[in-house]
PDB file of C-alpha atoms in Angstrom:
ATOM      1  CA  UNK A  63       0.000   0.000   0.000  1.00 81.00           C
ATOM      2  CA  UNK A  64       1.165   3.431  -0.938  1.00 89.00           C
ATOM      3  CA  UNK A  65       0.317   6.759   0.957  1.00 91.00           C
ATOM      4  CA  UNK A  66      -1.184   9.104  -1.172  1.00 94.00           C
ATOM      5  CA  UNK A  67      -0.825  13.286  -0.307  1.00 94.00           C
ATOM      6  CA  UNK A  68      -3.109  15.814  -1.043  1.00 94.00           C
ATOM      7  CA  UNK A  69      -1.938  19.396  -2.125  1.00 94.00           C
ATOM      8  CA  UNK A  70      -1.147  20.725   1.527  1.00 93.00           C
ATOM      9  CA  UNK A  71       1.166  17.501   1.249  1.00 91.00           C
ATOM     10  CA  UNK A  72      -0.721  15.913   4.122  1.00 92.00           C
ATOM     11  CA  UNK A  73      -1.323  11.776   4.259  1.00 91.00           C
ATOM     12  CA  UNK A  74      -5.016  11.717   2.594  1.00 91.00           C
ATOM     13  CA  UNK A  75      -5.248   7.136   2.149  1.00 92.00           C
ATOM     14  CA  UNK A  76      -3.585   4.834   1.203  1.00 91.00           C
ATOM     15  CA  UNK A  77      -4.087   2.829  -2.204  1.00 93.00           C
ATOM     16  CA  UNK A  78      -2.482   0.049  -4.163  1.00 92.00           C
ATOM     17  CA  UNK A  79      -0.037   0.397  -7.132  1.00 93.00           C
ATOM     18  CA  UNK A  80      -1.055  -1.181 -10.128  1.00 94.00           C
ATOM     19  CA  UNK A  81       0.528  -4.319 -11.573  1.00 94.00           C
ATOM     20  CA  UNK A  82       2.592  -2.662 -13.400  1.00 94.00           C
ATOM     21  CA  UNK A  83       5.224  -1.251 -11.016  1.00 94.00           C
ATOM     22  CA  UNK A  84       6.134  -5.138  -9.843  1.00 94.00           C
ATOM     23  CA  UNK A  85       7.084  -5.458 -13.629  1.00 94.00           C
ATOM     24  CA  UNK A  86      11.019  -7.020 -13.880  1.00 95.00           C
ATOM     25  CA  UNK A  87      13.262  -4.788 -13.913  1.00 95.00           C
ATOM     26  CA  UNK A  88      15.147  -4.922 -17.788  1.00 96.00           C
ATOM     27  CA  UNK A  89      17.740  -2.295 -18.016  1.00 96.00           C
ATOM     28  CA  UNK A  90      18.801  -3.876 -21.368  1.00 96.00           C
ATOM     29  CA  UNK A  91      15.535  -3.259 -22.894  1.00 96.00           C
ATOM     30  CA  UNK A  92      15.154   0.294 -21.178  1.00 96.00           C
ATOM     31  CA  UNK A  93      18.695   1.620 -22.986  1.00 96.00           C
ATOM     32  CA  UNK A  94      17.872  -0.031 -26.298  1.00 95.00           C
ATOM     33  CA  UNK A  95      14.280   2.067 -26.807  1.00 95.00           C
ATOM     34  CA  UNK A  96      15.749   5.188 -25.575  1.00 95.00           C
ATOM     35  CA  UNK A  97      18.630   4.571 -28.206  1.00 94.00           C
ATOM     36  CA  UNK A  98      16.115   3.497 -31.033  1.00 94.00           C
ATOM     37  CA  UNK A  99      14.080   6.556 -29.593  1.00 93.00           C
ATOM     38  CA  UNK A 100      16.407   9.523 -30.245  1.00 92.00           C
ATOM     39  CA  UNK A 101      18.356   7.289 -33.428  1.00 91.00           C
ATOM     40  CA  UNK A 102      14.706   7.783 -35.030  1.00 90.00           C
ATOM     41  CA  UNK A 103      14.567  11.090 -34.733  1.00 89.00           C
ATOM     42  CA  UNK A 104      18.019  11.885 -36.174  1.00 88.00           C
ATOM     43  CA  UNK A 105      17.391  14.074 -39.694  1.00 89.00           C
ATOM     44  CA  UNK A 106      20.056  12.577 -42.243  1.00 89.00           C
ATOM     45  CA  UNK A 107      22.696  14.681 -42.790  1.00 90.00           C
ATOM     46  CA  UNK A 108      26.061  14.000 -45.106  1.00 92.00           C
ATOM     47  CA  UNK A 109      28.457  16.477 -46.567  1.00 91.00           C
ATOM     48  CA  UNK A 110      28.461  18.503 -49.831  1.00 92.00           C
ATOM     49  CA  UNK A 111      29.688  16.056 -53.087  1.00 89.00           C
ATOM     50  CA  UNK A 112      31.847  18.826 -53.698  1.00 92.00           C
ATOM     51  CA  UNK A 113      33.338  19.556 -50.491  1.00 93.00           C
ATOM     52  CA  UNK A 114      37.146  19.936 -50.739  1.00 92.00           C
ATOM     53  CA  UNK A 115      36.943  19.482 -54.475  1.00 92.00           C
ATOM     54  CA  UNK A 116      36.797  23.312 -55.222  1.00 92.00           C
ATOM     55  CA  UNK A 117      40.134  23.723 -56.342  1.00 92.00           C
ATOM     56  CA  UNK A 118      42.731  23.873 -59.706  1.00 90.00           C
ATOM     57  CA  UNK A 119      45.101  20.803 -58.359  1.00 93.00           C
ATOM     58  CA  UNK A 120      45.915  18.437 -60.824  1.00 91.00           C
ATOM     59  CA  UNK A 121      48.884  15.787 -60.568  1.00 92.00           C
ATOM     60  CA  UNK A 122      52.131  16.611 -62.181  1.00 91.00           C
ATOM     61  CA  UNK A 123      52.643  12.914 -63.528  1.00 91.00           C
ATOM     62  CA  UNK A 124      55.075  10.598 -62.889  1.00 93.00           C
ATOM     63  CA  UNK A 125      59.240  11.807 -63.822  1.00 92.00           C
ATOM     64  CA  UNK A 126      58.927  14.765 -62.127  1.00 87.00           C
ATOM     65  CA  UNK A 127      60.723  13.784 -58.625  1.00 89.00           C
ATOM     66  CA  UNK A 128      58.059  14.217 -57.100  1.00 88.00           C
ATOM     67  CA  UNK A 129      54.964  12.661 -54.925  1.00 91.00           C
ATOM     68  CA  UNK A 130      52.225  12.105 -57.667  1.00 92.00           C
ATOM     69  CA  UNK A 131      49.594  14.086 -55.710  1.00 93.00           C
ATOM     70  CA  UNK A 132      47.611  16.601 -56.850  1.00 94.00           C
ATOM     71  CA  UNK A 133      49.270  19.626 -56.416  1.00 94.00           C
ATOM     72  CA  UNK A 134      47.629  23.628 -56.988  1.00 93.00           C
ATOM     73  CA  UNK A 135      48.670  25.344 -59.975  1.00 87.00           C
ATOM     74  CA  UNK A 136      51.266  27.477 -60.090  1.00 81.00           C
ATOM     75  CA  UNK A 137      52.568  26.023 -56.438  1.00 83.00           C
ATOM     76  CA  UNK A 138      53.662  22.946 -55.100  1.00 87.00           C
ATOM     77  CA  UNK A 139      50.891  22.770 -52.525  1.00 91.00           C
ATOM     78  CA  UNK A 140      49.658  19.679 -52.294  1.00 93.00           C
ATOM     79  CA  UNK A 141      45.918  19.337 -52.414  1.00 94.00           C
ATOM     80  CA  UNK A 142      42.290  17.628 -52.929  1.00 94.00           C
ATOM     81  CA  UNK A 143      43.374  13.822 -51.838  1.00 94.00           C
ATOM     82  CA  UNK A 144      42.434  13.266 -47.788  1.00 94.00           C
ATOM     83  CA  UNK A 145      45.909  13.524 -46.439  1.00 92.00           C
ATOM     84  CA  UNK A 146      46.098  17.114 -47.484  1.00 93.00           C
ATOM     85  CA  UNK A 147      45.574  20.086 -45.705  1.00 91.00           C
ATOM     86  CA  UNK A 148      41.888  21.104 -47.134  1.00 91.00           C
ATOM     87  CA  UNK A 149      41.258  18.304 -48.844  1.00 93.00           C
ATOM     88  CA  UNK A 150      38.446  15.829 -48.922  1.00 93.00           C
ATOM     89  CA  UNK A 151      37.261  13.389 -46.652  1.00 93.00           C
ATOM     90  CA  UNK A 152      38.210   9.976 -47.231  1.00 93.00           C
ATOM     91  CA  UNK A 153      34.618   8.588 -45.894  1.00 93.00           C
ATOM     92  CA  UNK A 154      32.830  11.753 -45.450  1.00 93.00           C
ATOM     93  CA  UNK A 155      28.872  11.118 -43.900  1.00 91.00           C
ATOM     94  CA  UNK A 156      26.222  10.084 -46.616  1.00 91.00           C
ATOM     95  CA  UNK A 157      22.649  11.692 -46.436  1.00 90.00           C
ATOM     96  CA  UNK A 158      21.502   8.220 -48.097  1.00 89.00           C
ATOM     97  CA  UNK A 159      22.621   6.595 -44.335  1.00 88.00           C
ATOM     98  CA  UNK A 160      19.972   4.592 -42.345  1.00 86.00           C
ATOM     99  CA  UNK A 161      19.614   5.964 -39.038  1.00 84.00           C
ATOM    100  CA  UNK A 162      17.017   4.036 -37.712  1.00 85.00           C
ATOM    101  CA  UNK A 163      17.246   1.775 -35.168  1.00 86.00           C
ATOM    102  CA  UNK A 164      14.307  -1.132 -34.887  1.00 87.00           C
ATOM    103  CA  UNK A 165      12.842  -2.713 -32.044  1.00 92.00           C
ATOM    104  CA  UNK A 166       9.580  -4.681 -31.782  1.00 93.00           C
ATOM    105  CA  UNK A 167       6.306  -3.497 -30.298  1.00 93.00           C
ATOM    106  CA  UNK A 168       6.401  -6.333 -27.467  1.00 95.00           C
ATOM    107  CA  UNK A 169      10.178  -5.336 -26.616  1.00 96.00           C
ATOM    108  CA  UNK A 170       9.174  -1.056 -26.113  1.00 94.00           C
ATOM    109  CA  UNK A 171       6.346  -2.040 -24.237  1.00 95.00           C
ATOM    110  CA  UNK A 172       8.505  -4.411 -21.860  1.00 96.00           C
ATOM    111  CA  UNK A 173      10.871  -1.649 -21.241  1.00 96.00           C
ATOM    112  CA  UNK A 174       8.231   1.216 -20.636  1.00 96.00           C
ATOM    113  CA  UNK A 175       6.592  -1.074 -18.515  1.00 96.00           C
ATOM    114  CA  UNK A 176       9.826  -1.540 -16.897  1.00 96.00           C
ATOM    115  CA  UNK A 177      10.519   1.887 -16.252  1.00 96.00           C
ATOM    116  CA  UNK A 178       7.573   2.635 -14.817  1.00 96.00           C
ATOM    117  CA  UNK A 179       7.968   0.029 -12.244  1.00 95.00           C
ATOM    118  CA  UNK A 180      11.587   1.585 -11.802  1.00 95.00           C
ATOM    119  CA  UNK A 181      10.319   4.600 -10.150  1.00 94.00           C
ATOM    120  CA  UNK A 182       9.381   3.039  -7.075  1.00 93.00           C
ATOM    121  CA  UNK A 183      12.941   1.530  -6.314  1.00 92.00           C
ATOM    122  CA  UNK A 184      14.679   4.301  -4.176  1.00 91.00           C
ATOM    123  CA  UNK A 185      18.178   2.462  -4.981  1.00 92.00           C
ATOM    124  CA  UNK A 186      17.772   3.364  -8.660  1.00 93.00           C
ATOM    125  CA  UNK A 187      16.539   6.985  -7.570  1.00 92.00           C
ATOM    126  CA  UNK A 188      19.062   7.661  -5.290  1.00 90.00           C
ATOM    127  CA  UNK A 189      21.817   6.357  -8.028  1.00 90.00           C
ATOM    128  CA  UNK A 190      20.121   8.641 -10.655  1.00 89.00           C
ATOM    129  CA  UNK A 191      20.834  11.596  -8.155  1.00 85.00           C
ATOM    130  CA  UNK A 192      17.332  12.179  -6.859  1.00 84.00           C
ATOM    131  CA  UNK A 193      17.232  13.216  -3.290  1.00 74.00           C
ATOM    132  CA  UNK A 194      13.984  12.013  -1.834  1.00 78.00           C
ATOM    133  CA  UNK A 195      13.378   9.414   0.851  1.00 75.00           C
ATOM    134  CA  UNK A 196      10.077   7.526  -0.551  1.00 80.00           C
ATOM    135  CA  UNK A 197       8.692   7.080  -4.039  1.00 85.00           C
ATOM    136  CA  UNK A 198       6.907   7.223  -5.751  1.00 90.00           C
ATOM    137  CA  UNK A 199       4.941  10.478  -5.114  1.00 94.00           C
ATOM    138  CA  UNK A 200       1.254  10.030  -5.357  1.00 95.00           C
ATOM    139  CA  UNK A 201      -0.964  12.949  -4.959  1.00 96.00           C
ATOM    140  CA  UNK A 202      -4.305  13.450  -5.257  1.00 96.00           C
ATOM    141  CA  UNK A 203      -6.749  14.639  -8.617  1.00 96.00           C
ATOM    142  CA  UNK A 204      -6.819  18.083  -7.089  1.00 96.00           C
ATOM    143  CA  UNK A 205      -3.212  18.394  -7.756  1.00 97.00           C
ATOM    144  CA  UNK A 206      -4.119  18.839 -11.575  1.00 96.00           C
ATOM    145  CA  UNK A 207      -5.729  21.776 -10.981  1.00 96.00           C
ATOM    146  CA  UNK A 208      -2.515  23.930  -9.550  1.00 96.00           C
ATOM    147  CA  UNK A 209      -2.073  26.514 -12.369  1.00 94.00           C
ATOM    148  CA  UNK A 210       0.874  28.560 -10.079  1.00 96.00           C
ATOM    149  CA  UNK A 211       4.176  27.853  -9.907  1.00 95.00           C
ATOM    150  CA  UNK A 212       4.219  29.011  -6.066  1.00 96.00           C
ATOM    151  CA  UNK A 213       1.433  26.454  -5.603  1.00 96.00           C
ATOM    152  CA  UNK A 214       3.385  23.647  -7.179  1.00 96.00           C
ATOM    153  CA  UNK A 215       6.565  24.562  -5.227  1.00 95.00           C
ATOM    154  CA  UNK A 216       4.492  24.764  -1.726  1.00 95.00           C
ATOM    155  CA  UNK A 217       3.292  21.195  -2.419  1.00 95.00           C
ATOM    156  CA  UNK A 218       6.747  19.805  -3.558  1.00 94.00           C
ATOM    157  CA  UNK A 219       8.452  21.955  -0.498  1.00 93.00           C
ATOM    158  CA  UNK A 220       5.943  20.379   1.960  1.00 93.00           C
ATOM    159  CA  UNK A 221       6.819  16.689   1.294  1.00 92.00           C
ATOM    160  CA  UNK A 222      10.449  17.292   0.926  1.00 90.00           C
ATOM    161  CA  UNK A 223      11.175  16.796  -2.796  1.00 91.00           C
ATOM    162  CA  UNK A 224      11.502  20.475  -3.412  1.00 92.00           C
ATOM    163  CA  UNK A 225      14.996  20.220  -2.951  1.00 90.00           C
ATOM    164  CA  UNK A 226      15.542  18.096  -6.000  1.00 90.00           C
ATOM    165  CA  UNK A 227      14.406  20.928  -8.117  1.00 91.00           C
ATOM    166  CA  UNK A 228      17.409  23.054  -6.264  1.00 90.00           C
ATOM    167  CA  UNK A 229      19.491  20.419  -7.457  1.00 88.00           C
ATOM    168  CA  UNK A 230      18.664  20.608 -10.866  1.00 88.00           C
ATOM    169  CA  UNK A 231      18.926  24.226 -10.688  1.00 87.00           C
ATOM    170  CA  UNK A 232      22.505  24.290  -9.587  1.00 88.00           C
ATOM    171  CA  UNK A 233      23.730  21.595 -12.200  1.00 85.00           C
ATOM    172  CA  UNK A 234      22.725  24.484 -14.543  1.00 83.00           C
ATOM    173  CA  UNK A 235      25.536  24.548 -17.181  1.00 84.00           C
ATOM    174  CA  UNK A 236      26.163  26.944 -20.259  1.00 80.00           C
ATOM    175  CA  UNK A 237      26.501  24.921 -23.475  1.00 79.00           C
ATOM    176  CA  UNK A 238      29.462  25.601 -25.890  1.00 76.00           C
ATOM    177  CA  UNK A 239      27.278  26.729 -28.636  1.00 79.00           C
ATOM    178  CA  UNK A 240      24.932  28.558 -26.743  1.00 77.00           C
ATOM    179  CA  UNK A 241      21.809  27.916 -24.102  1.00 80.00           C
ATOM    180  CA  UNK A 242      22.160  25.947 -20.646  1.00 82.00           C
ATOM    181  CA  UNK A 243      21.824  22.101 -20.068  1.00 82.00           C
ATOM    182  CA  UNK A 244      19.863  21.351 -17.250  1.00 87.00           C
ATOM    183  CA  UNK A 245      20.061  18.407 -15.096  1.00 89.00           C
ATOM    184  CA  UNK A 246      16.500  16.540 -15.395  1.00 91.00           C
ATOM    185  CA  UNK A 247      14.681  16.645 -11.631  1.00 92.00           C
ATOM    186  CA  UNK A 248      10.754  15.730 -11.187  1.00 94.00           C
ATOM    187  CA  UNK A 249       8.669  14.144 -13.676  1.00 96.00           C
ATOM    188  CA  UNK A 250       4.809  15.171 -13.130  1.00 97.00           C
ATOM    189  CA  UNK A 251       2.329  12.486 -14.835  1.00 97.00           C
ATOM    190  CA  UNK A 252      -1.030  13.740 -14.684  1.00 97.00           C
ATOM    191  CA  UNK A 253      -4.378  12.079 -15.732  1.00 95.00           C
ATOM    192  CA  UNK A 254      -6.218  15.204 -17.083  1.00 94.00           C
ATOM    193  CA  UNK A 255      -4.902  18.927 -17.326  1.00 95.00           C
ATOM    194  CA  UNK A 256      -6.727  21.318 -15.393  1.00 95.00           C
ATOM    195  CA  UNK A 257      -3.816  23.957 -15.395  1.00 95.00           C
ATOM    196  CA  UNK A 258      -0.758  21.723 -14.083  1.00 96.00           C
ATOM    197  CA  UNK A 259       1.036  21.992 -17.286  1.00 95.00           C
ATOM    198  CA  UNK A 260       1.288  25.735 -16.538  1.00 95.00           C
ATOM    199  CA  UNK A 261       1.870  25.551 -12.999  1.00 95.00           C
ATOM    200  CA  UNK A 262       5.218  22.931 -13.295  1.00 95.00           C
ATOM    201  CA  UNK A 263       6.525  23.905 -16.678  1.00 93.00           C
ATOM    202  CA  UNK A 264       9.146  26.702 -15.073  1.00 93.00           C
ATOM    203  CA  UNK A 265      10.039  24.644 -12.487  1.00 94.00           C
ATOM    204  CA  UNK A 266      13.727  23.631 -13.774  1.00 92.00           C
ATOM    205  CA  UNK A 267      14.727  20.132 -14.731  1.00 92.00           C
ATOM    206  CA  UNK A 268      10.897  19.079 -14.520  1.00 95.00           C
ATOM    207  CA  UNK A 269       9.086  17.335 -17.548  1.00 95.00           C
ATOM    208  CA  UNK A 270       5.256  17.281 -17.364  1.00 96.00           C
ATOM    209  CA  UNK A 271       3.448  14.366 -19.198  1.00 96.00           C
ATOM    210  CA  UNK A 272      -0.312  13.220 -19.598  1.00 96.00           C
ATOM    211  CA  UNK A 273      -0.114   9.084 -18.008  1.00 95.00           C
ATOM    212  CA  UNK A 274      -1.259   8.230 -21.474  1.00 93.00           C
ATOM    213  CA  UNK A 275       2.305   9.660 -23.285  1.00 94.00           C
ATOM    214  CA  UNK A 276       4.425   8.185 -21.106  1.00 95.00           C
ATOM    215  CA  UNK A 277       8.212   7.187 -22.892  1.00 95.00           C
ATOM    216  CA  UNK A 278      11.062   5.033 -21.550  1.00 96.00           C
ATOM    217  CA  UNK A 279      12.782   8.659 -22.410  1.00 95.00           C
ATOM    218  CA  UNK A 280      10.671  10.534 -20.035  1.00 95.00           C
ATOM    219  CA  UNK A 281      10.913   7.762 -17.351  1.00 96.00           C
ATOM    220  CA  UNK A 282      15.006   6.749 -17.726  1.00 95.00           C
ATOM    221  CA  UNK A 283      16.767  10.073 -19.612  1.00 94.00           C
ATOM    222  CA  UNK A 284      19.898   8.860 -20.600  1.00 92.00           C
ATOM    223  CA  UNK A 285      18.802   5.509 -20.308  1.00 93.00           C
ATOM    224  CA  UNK A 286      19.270   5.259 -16.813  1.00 94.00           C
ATOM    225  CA  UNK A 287      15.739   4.605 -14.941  1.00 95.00           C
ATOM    226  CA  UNK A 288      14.737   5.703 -11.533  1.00 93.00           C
ATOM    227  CA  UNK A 289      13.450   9.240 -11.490  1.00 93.00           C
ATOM    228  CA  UNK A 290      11.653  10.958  -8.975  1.00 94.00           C
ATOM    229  CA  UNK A 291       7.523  11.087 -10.177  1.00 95.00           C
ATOM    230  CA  UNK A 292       4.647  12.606  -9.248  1.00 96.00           C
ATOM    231  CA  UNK A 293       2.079  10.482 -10.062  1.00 96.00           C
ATOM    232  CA  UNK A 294      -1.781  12.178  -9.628  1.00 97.00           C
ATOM    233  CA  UNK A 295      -4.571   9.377  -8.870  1.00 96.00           C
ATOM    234  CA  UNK A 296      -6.385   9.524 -11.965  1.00 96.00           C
ATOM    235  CA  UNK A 297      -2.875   8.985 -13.970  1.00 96.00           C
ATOM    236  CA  UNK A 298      -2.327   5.893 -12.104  1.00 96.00           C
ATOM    237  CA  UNK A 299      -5.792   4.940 -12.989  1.00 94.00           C
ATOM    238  CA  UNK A 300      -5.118   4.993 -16.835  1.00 94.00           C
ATOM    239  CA  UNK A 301      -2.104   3.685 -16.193  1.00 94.00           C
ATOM    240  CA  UNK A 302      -3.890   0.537 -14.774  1.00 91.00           C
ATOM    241  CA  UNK A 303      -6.449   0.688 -18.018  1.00 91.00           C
ATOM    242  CA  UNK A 304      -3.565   0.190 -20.513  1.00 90.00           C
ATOM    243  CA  UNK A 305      -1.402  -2.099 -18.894  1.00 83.00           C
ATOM    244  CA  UNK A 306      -4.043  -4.252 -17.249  1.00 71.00           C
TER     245      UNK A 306
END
């Protein structure tokens, strides 16, 4: 039996989990659909057919005592061939490249189920990062209705996971090429939105999702499962309806 809150963060009852979170544990299965996930979103790229090519070097011929290369007019700079300054790439990337990566319907819904039943194991949680002391979070349907961030942060403040959003904050790093990487904290899975999505989506490192769009990339980023959820009632509910 699990403990569920309401939105003062006070014990309301206690209900069951569904089925689902006793599903075994497959970390194998859980890194190979967040893999085929983001491979299937890669766009093809390749370079241009005429990259490095956009130049006057032709070879002098043999007799000349020198490498047979193709060297620049008027100059002995060497050029065009891959082991020149400039030159081409010897296997440059190919637009025409398969980036997909398959797996089966029965194997993604193994490993989502997987996942989901990863969030209640405070080993993986607390190897993930996470800094909470019981999971997972279950909080009542009223919950959904919180369109403040104040609100959201009172609720998460009063039973103690606010502090994993302060940790996400201050992992805050500025990318090379511009914008910030920020560490992932809370995931919020909701049942139906009736103003949640507004009230969590500033909160930093938090992803909100509808129970129904749940993704082994949501539940394990970077393939490794065990983060911190807040789970609402009616989101375990249809969680129960499609993996019954």
């Amino acid at each position: 039996m699990t403990k569920v809150k309401n939105v003062y963060g006070e014990d309301k009852e206690e209900i069951k989990l569904p089925e689902v979170f006793n599903t075994e544990f497959r970390p194998d299965l859980i890194k190979k659909s967040v893999i085929a996930a983001q491979n299937n979103r890669k766009q093809p790229y390749g370079s241009d057919e005429r990259a490095g090519k956009r130049t006057t070097a032709e070879s002098w011929g043999a007799g000349q005592g020198a490498a047979m290369v193709p060297r620049v007019k008027d100059g002995r700079r060497a050029a065009l061939v891959p082991q020149t300054v400039g030159g081409r790439r010897a296997h440059p990337p190919k637009s025409q490249k398969d980036q997909e990566k398959a797996i089966n319907k029965k194997e993604r819904r193994k490993a989502l189920k997987s996942a989901i039943g990863a969030t209640k194991d405070l080993d993986l949680i607390e190897k993930r990062g996470h800094e909470f002391e019981e999971a997972p979070i279950i909080v009542e349907n009223e919950f959904q209705a919180l369109n403040k961030t104040s609100e959201v942060k009172d609720f998460l403040e009063s039973v103690g996971a606010y502090r994993d959003i302060k940790r996400s904050k201050k992992g805050r790093k500025r990318k090379k090429r511009g914008g910030y990487r920020t560490p992932k904290s809370i995931l919020v899975i909701y049942g139906e939105d009736e103003g949640i999505e507004r009230g969590a989506r500033n909160l930093p490192g938090v992803d909100i999702v509808e129970a129904t769009e749940l993704s082994t990339e949501l539940l394990a980023p970077g393939a490794e499962p065990g983060r911190l959820t807040v789970w609402t009632v009616s989101a375990l509910d249809k969680v129960e309806e499609v993996y019954e």
